[in-house]
mmCIF file of C-alpha atoms in Angstrom:
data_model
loop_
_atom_site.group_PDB
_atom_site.id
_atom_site.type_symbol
_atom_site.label_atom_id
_atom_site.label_comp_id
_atom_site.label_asym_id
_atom_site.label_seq_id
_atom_site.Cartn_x
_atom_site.Cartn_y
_atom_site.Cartn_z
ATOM 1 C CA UNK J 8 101.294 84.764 89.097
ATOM 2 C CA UNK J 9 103.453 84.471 86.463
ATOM 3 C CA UNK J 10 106.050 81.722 87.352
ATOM 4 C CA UNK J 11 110.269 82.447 86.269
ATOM 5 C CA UNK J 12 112.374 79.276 85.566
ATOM 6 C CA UNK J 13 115.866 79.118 85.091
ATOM 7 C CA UNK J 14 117.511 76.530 83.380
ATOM 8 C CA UNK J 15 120.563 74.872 84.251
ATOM 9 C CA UNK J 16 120.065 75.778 88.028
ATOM 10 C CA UNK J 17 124.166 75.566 88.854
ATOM 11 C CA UNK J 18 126.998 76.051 85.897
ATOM 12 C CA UNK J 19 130.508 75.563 85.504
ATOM 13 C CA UNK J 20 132.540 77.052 82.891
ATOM 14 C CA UNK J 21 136.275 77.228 82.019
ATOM 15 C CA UNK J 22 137.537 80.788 82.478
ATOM 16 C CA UNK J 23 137.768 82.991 79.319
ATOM 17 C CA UNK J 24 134.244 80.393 77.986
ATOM 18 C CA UNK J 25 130.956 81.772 77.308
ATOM 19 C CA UNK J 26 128.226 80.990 79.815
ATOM 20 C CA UNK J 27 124.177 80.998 79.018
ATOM 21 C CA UNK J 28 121.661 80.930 81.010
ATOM 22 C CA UNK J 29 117.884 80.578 80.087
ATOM 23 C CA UNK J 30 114.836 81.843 81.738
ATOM 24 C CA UNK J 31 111.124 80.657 80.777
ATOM 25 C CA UNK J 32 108.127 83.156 82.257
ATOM 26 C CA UNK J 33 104.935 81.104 82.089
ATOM 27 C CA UNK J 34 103.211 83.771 80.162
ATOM 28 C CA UNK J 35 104.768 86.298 77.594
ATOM 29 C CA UNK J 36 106.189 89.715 79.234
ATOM 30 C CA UNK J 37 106.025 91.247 75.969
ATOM 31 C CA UNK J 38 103.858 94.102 75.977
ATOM 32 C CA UNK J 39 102.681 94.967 72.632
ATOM 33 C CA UNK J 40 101.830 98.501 72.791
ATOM 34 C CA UNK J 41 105.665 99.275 73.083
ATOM 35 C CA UNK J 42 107.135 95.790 71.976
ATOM 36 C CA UNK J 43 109.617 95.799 75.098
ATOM 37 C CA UNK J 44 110.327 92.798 77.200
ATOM 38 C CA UNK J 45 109.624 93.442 80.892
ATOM 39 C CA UNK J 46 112.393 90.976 81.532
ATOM 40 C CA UNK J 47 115.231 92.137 83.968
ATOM 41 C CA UNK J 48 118.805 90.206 84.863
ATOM 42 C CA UNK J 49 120.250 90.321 88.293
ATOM 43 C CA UNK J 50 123.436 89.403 89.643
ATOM 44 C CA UNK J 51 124.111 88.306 93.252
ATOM 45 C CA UNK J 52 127.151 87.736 95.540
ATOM 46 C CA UNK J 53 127.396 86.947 99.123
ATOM 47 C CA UNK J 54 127.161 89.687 101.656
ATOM 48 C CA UNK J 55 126.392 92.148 98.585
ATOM 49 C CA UNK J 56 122.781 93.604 97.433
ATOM 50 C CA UNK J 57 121.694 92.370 93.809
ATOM 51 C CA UNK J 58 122.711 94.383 90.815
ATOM 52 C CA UNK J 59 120.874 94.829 87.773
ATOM 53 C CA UNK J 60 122.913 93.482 84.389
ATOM 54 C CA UNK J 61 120.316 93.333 81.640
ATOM 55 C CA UNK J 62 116.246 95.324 81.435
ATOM 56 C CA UNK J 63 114.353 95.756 78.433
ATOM 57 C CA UNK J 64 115.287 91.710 78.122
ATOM 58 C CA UNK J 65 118.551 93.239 76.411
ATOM 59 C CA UNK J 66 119.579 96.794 77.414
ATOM 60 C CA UNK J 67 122.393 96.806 79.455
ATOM 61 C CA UNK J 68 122.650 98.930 82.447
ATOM 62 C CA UNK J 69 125.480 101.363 82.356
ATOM 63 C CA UNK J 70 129.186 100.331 83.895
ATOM 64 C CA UNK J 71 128.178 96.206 82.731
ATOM 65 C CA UNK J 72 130.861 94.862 81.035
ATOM 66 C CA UNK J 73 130.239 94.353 77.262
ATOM 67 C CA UNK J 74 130.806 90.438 77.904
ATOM 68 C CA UNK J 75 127.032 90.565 79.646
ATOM 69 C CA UNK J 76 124.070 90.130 76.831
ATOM 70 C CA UNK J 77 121.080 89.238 76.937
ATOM 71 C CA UNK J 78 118.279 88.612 74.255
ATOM 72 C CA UNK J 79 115.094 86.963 73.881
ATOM 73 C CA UNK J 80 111.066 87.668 73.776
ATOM 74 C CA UNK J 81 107.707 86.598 74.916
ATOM 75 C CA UNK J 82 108.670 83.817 77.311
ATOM 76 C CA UNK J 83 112.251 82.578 76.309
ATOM 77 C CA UNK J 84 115.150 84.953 77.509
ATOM 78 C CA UNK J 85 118.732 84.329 77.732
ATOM 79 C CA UNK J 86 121.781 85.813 79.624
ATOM 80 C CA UNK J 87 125.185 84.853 78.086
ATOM 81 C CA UNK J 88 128.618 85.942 79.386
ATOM 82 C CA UNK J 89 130.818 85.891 76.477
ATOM 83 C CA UNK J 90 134.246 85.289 77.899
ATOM 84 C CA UNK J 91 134.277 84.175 81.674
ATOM 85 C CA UNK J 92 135.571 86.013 84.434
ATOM 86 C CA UNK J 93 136.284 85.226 87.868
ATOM 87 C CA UNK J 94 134.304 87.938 89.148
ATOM 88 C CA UNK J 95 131.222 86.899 87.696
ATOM 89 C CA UNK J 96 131.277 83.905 89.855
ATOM 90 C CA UNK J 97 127.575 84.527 91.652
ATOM 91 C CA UNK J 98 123.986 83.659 91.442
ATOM 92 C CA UNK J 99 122.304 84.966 88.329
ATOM 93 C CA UNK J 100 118.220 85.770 88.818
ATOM 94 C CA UNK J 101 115.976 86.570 85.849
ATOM 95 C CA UNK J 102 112.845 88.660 86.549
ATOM 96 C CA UNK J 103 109.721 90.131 85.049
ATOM 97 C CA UNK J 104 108.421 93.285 85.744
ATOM 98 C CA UNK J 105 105.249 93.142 83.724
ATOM 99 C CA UNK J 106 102.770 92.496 86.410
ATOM 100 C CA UNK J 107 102.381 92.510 89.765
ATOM 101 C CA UNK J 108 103.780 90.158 91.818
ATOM 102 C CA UNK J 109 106.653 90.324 90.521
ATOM 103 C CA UNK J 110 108.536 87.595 90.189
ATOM 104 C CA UNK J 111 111.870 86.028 89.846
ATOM 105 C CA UNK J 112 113.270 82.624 88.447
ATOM 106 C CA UNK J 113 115.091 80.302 90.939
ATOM 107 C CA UNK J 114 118.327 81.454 89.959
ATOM 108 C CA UNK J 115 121.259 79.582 88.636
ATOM 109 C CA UNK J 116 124.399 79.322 90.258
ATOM 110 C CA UNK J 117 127.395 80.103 88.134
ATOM 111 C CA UNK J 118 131.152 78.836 89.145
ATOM 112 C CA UNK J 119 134.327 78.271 87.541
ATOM 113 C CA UNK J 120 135.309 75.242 85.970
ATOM 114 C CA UNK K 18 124.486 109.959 93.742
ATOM 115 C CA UNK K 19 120.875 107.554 94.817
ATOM 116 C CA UNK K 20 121.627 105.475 98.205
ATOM 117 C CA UNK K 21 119.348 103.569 100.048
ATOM 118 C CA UNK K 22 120.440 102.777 103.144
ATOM 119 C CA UNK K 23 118.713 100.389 105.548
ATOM 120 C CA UNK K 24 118.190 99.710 108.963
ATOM 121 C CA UNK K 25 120.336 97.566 110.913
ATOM 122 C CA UNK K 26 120.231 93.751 111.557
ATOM 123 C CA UNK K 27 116.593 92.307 113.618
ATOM 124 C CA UNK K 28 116.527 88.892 116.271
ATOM 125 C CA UNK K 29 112.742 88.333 116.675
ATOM 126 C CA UNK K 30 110.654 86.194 118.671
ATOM 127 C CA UNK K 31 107.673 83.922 116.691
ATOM 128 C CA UNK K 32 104.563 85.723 116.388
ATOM 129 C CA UNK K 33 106.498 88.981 116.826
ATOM 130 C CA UNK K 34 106.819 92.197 114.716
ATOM 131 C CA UNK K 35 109.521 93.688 112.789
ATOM 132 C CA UNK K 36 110.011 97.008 111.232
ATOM 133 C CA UNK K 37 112.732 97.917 108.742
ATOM 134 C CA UNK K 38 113.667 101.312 107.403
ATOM 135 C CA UNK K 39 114.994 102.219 104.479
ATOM 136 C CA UNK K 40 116.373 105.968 103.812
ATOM 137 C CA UNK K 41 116.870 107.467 100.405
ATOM 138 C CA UNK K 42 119.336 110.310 99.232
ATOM 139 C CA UNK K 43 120.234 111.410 96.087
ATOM 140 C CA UNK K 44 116.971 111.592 94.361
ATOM 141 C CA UNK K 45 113.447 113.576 95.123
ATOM 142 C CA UNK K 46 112.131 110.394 97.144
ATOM 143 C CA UNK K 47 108.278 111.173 95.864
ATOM 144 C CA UNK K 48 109.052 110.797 92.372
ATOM 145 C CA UNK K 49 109.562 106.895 92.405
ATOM 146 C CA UNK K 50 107.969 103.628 93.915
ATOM 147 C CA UNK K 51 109.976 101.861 97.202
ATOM 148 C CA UNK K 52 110.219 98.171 96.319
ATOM 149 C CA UNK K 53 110.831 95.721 99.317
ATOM 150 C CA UNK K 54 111.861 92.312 98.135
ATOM 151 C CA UNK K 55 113.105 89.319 100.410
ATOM 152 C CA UNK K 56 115.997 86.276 100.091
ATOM 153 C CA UNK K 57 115.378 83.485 102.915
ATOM 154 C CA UNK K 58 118.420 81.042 102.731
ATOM 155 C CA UNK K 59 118.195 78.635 99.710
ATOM 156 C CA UNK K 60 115.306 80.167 98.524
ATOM 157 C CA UNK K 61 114.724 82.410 95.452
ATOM 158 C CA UNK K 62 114.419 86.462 95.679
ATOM 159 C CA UNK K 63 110.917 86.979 96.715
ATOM 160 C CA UNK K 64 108.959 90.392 95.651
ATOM 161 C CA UNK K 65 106.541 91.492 98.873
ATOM 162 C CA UNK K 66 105.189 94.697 97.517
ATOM 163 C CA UNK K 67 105.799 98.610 96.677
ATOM 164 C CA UNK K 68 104.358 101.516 98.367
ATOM 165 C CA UNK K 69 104.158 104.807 95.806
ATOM 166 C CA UNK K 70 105.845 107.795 98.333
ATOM 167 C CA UNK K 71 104.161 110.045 95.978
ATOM 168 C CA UNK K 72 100.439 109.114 97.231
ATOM 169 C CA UNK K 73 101.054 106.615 99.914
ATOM 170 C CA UNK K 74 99.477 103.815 97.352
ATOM 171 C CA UNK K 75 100.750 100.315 98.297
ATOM 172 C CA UNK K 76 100.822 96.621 96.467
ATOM 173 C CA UNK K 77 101.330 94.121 98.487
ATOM 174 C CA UNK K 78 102.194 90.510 97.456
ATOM 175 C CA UNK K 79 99.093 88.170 98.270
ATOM 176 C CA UNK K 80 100.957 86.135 99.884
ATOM 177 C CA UNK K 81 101.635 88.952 102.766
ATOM 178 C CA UNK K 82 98.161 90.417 102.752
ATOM 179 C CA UNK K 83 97.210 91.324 105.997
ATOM 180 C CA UNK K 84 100.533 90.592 107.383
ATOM 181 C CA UNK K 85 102.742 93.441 105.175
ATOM 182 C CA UNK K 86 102.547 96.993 105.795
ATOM 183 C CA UNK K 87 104.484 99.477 103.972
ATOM 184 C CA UNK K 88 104.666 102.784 104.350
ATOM 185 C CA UNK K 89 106.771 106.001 104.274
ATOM 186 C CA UNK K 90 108.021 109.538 106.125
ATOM 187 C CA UNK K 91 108.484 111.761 102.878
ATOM 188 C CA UNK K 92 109.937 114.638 105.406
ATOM 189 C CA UNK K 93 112.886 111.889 105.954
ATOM 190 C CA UNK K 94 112.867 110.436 102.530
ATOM 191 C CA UNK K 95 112.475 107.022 104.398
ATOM 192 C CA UNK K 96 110.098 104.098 103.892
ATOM 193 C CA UNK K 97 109.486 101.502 106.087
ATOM 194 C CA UNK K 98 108.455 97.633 105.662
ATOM 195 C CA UNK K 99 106.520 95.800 109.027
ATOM 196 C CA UNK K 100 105.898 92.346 108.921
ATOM 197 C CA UNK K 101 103.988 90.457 111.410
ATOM 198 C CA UNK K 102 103.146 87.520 113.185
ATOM 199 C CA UNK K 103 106.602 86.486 112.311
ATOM 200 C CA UNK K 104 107.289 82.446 112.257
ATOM 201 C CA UNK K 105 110.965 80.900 111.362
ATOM 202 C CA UNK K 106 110.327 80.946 107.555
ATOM 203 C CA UNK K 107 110.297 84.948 107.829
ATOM 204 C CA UNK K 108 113.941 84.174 108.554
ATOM 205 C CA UNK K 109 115.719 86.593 105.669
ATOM 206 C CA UNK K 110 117.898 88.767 103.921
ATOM 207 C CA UNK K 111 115.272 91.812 103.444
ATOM 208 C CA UNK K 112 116.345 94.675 100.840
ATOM 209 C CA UNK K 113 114.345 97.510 99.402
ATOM 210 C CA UNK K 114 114.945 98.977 95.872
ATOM 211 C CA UNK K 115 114.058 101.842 93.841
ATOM 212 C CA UNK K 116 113.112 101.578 90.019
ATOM 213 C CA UNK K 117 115.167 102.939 87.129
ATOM 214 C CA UNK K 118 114.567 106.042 85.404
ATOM 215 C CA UNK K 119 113.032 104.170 81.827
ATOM 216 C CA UNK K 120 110.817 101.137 83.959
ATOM 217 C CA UNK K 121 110.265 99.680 86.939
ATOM 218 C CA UNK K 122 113.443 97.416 87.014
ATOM 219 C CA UNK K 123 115.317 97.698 90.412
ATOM 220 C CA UNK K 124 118.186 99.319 89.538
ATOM 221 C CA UNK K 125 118.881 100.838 93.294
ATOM 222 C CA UNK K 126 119.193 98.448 96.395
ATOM 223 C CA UNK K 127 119.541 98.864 99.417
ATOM 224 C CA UNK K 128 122.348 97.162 101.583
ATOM 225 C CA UNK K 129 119.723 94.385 103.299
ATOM 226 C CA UNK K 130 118.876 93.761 106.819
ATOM 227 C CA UNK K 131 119.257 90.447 107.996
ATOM 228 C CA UNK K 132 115.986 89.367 110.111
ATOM 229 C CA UNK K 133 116.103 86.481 112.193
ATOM 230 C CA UNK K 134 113.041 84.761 114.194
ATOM 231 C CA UNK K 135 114.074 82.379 116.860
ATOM 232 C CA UNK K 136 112.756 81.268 119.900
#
């Protein structure tokens, strides 16, 4: 299985601060007949279903605010929030879709400072 | 618009079953894999498999094998996730999800069904 971990596990920026988070996969999701990442970003909040930010390692889905990026290849990815919000206080999960099982990172924990 | 909408909320014995549905609108349901994927509290979101509506193919995650069983109704657009022999760590926040158009990123979710297993 190929194993997803997030680094810092919990955050805390200042509101209107730019907030990265990193994901490792344990073997490259980069598949080379189409060089695209099979790296996906979710974001969770209590009581609510995830929602996907960020596939393609750096395609943002439609109606995610332009402060959501993300970039990276092989094995290191990262999801940055360029200028804090207090709705984006929630638990952000990383996960590859380039084999089965698929798998997610740990998830880290964002708040506000 | 695509909505999955899910079954309501399960109290289970140990070593019991559970079956949770999981009904899709707004798309032609054959055309794209049912995910189910799992959140027990403090724990990570867990993949368990996919079932193809299209053929009835399933993946399951190993570490359900022989306890998973997906499958679907494609004259009700619904798919349905049993798990068995149920013990307190199947305690969980279960969801199902549909792919995107482009890959097989979950871009759909369902709502979740709480399961909980308690003596």
């Amino acid at each position: 299985d190929i194993v997803m971990t997030q680094s810092p596990d919990s955050l805390a920026v200042s509101l209107g601060e730019r907030a990265t988070i990193n994901c490792k996969s344990s073997q490259s999701v980069l598949y080379s007949s189409n060089n695209k990442n099979y790296l996906a970003w979710y974001q969770l909040k209590p009581g609510q279903p995830p929602k996907l930010l960020i596939y393609w390692a750096s395609t943002r889905e439609s109606g995610v605010p332009d402060r959501f990026s993300g970039s990276g290849s092989g094995t290191d990815f990262t999801l940055t929030i360029s200028s804090l919000q207090a709705e984006d206080v929630a638990v952000y999960y990383c996960q590859q879709y380039y084999t089965t099982p698929r798998t997610f990172g740990q998830g880290t924990k964002l708040e506000i400072k | 618009q695509v909505q999955l909408v899910q079954s309501g909320a399960e109290v289970k014995k140990p070593g019991a079953s559970v079956k949770v549905s999981c009904k899709a609108s707004g798309y032609t349901f054959t055309t794209y894999a049912v995910h189910w994927v799992r959140q027990a509290p403090g724990q990570r979101l867990e993949w368990m498999g996919w079932i193809n509506p299209g053929n009835g193919n399933t993946k399951y995650s190993q570490k359900f094998q022989g306890r998973l069983t997906i499958t679907t109704d494609t004259s009700a657009s619904t798919a349905y996730m049993e798990l068995s022999s149920l013990t307190s760590e199947d305690t969980a926040v279960y969801y199902c999800a549909r792919a995107g158009d482009t890959g097989d990123y979950l871009l759909y979710w369902g709502q979740g069904t709480v399961v909980t297993v308690s003596s």
